Short mmCIF file of C-alpha atoms and ligand atoms in Angstrom, two decimals:
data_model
loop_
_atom_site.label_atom_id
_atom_site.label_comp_id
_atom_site.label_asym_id
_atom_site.label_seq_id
_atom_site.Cartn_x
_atom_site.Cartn_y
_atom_site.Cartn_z
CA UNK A 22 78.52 122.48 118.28
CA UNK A 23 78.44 123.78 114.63
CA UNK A 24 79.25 126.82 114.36
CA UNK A 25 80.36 129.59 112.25
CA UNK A 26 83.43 132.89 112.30
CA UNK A 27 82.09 136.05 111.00
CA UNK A 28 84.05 139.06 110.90
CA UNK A 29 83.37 141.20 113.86
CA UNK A 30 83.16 144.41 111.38
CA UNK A 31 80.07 143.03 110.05
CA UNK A 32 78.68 142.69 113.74
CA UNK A 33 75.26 143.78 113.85
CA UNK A 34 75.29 146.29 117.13
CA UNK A 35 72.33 144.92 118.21
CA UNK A 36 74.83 142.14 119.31
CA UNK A 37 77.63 144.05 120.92
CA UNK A 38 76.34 144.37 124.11
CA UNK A 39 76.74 140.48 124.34
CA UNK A 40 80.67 140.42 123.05
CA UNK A 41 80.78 143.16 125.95
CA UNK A 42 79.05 140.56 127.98
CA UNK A 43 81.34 138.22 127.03
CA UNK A 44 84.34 139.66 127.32
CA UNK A 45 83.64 140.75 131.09
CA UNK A 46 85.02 136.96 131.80
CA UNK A 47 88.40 138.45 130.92
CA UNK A 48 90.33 138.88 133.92
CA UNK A 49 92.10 141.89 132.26
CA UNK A 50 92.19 145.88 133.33
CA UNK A 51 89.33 146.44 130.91
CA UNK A 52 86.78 144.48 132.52
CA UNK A 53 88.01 145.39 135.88
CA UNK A 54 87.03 148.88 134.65
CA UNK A 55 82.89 147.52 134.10
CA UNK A 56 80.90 147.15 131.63
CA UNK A 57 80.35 150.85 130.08
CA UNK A 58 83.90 150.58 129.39
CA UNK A 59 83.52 147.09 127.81
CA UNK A 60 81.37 148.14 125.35
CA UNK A 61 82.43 151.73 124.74
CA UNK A 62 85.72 150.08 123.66
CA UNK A 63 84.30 147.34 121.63
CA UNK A 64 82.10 150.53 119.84
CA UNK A 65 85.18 151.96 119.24
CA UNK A 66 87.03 148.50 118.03
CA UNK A 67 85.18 147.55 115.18
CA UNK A 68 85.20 151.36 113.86
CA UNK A 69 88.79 151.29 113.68
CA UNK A 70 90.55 150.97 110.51
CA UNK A 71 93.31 148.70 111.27
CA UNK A 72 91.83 146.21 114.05
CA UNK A 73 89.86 143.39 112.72
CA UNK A 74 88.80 140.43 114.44
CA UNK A 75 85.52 137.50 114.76
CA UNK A 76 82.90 135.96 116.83
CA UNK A 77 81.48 132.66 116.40
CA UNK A 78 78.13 132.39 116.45
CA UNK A 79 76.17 129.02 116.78
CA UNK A 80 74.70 128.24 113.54
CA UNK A 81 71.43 126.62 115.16
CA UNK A 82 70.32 129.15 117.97
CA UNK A 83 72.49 132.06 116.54
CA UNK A 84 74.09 131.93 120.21
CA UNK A 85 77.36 134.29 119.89
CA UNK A 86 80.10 131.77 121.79
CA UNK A 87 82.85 133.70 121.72
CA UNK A 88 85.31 136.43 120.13
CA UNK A 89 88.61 137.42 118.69
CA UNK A 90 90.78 141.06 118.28
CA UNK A 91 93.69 142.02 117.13
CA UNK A 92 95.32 145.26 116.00
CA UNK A 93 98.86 146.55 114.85
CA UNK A 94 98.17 149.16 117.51
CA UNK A 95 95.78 148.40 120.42
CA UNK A 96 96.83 151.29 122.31
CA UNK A 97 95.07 153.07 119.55
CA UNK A 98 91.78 151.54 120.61
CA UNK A 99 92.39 152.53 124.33
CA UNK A 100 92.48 155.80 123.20
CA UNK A 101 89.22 155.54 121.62
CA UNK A 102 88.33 155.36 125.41
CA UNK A 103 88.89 159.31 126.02
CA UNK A 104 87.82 160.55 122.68
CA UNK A 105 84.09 161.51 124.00
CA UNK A 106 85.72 163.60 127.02
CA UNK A 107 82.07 164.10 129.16
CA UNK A 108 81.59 160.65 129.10
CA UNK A 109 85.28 159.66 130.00
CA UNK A 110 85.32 161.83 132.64
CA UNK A 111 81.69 161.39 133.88
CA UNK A 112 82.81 157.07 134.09
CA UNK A 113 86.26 157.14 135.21
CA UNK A 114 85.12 159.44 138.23
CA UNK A 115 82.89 156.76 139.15
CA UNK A 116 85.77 153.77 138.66
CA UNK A 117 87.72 156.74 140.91
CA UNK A 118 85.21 156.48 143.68
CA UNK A 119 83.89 152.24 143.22
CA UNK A 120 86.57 150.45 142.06
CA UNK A 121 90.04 152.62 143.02
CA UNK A 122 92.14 149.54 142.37
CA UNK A 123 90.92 149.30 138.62
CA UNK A 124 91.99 153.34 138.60
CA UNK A 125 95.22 152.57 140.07
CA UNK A 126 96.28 150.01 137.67
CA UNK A 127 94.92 151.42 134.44
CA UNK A 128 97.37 154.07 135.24
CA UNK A 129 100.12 151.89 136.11
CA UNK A 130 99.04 149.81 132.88
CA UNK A 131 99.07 153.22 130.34
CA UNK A 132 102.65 153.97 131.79
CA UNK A 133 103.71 150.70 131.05
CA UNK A 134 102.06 150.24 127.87
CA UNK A 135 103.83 153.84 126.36
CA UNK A 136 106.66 152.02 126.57
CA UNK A 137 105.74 149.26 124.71
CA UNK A 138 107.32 149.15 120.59
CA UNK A 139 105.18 148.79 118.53
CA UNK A 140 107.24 146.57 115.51
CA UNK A 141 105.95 147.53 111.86
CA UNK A 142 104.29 144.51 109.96
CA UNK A 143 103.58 143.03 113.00
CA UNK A 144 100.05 142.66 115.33
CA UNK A 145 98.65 141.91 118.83
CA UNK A 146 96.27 139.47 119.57
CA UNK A 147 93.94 142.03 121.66
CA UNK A 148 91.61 139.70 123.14
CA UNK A 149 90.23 135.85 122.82
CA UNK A 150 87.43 135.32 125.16
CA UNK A 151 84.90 132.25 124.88
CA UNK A 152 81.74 132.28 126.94
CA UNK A 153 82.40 129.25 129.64
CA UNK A 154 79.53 127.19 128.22
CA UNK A 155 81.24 126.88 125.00
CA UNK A 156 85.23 126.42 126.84
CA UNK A 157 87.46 123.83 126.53
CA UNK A 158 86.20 122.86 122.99
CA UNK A 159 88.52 124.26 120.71
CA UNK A 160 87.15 127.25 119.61
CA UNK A 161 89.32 129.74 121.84
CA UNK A 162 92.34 127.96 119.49
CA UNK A 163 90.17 128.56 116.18
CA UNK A 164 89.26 132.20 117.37
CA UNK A 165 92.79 132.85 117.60
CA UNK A 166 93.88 131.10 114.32
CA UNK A 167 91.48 132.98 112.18
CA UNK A 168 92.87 136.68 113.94
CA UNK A 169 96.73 135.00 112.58
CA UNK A 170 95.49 133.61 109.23
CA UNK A 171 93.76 136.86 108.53
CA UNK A 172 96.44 138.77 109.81
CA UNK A 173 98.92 137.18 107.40
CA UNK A 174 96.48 137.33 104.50
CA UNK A 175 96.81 141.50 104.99
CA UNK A 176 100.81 140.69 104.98
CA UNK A 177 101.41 141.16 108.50
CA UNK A 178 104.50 138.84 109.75
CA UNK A 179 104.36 139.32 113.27
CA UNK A 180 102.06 138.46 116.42
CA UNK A 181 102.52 139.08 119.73
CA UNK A 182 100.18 138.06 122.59
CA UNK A 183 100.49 138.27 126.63
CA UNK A 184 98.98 136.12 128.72
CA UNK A 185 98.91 135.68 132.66
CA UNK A 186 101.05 133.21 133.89
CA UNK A 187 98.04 131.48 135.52
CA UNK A 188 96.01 131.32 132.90
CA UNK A 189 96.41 127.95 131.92
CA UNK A 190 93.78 127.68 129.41
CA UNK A 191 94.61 130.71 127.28
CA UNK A 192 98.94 129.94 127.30
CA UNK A 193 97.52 125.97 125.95
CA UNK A 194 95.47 127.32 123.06
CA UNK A 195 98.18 129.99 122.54
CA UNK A 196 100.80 127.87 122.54
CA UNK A 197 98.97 125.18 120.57
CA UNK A 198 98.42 127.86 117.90
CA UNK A 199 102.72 127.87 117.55
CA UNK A 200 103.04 130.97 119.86
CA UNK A 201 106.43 130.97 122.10
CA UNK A 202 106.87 132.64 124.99
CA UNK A 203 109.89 135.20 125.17
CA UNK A 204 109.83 137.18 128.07
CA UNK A 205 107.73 137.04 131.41
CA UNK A 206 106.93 140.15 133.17
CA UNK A 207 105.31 142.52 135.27
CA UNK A 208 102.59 145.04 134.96
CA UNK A 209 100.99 145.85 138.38
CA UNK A 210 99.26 143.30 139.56
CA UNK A 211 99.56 141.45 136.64
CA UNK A 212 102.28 139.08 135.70
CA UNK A 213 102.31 138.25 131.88
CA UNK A 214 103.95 136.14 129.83
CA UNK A 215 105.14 137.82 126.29
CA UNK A 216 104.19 135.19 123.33
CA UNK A 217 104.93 135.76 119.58
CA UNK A 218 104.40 133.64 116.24
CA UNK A 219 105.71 134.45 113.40
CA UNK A 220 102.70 134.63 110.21
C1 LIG B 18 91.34 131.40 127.04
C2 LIG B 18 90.03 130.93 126.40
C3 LIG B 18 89.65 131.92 125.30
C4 LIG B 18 90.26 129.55 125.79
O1 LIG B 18 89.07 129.19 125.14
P1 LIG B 18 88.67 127.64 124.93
O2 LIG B 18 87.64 127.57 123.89
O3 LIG B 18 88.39 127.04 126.24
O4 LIG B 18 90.08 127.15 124.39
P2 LIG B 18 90.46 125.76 123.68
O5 LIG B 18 89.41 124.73 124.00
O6 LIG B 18 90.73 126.07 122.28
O7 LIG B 18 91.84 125.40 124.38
C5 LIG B 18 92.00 125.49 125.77
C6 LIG B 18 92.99 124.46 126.22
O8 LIG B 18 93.18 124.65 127.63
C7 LIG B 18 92.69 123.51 128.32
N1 LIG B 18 92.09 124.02 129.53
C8 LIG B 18 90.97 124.73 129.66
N2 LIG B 18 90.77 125.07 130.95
C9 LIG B 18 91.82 124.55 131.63
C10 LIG B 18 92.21 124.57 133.00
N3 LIG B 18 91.48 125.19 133.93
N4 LIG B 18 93.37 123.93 133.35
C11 LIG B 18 94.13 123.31 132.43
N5 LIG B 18 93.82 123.27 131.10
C12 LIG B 18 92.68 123.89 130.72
C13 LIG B 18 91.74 122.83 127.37
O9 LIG B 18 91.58 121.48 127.66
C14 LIG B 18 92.47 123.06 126.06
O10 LIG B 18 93.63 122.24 125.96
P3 LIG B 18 93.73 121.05 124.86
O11 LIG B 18 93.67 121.73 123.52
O12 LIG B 18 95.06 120.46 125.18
O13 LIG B 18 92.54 120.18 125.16
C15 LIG B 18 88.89 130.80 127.46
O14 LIG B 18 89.33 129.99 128.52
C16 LIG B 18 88.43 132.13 128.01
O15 LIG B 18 87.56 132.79 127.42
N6 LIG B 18 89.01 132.57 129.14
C17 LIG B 18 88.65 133.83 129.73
C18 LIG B 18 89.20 134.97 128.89
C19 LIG B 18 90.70 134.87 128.71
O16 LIG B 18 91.41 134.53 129.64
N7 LIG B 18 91.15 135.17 127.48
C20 LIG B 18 92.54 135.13 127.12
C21 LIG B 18 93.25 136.32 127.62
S1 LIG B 18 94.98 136.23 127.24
#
């Protein structure tokens, strides 16, 4: 499976729509809120100053296989969300009316979320996702490393990831990457685990 990491700010956006794709086989509030969201916020994401992140992309097909995000402050890239008013308003009226449970929690998550520090020098690991063809192969692990290696190349000494107790596959390629778990908690109908790594 050769492959190769580019730096998601050099995406072309021809290809978003697929990390979007992607990423919808995140179990997470974003996904739960559909795809519109998805790739609003990934529009958003690779505008922002301060995030960075990659996707691999198969160096024979030029297949994208998977991504990687991080940020110093992710709840900066939510916000992105509500920036174009109309069209936040025009979408989250129809989560309201299709998917109330996704409403319900992203407002239980924002609540939860405000009262989250934010540490200085340090980073979240946003999102991993790897499309399930390409799973179980290692590259979830690289995706991560490169958001850490990068991350302490722009002298950040922190990251911090959470990851649902259940999810098995993300907590082993996590943990594998030297991540420790310090706290386990709630957030709706989520129950995390809190991991950090020092750079
Ligand atoms: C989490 C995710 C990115 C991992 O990607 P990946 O390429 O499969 O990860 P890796 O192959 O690097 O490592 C996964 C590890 O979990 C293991 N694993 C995978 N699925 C598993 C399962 N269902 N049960 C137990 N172990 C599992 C793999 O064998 C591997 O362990 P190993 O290194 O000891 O062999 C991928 O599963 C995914 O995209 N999940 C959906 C999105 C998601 O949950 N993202 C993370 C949010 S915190």
């Amino acid at each position: 499976m050769p492959h190769t990491l580019h730096s998601l700010k050099t995406i072309p956006a021809s290809l978003l729509p697929r990390i979007a794709e992607i990423h919808l086989g995140d179990a997470g509030l974003l996904s739960k809120l559909g795809y519109p969201f998805v790739l609003r916020y990934f529009e958003g994401a690779i505008k922002d100053d301060r995030a960075f992140g990659f996707y691999a992309q198969d160096d024979g097909t030029g297949e994208i296989m998977g991504f990687s995000l991080a940020s110093p402050e992710p709840s900066a890239l939510t916000s992105k969300l509500t920036e174009d008013k109309g069209w936040f308003i025009q979408n989250i009226i129809k989560v309201i009316f299709t998917r109330p449970a996704a409403f319900l929690q992203m407002a239980i998550s924002s609540i939860t979320i405000r009262g989250q520090m934010y540490e200085p020098n340090t980073i979240e690991c946003v999102y991993f996702t790897v499309d399930p063809t390409f799973r179980g192969r290692g590259l979830g692990r690289s995706l991560q490393k490169a958001l850490m290696d990068e991350g302490r190349k722009q002298g950040y000494k922190k990251i911090y990831a959470s990851v649902e107790t259940w999810n098995i596959a993300s907590l082993k390629a996590t943990q594998a990457n030297g991540f420790r778990i310090i706290k386990t908690f709630r957030e709706g109908i989520y129950h995390r685990h809190r991991l950090e790594s020092e750079l």
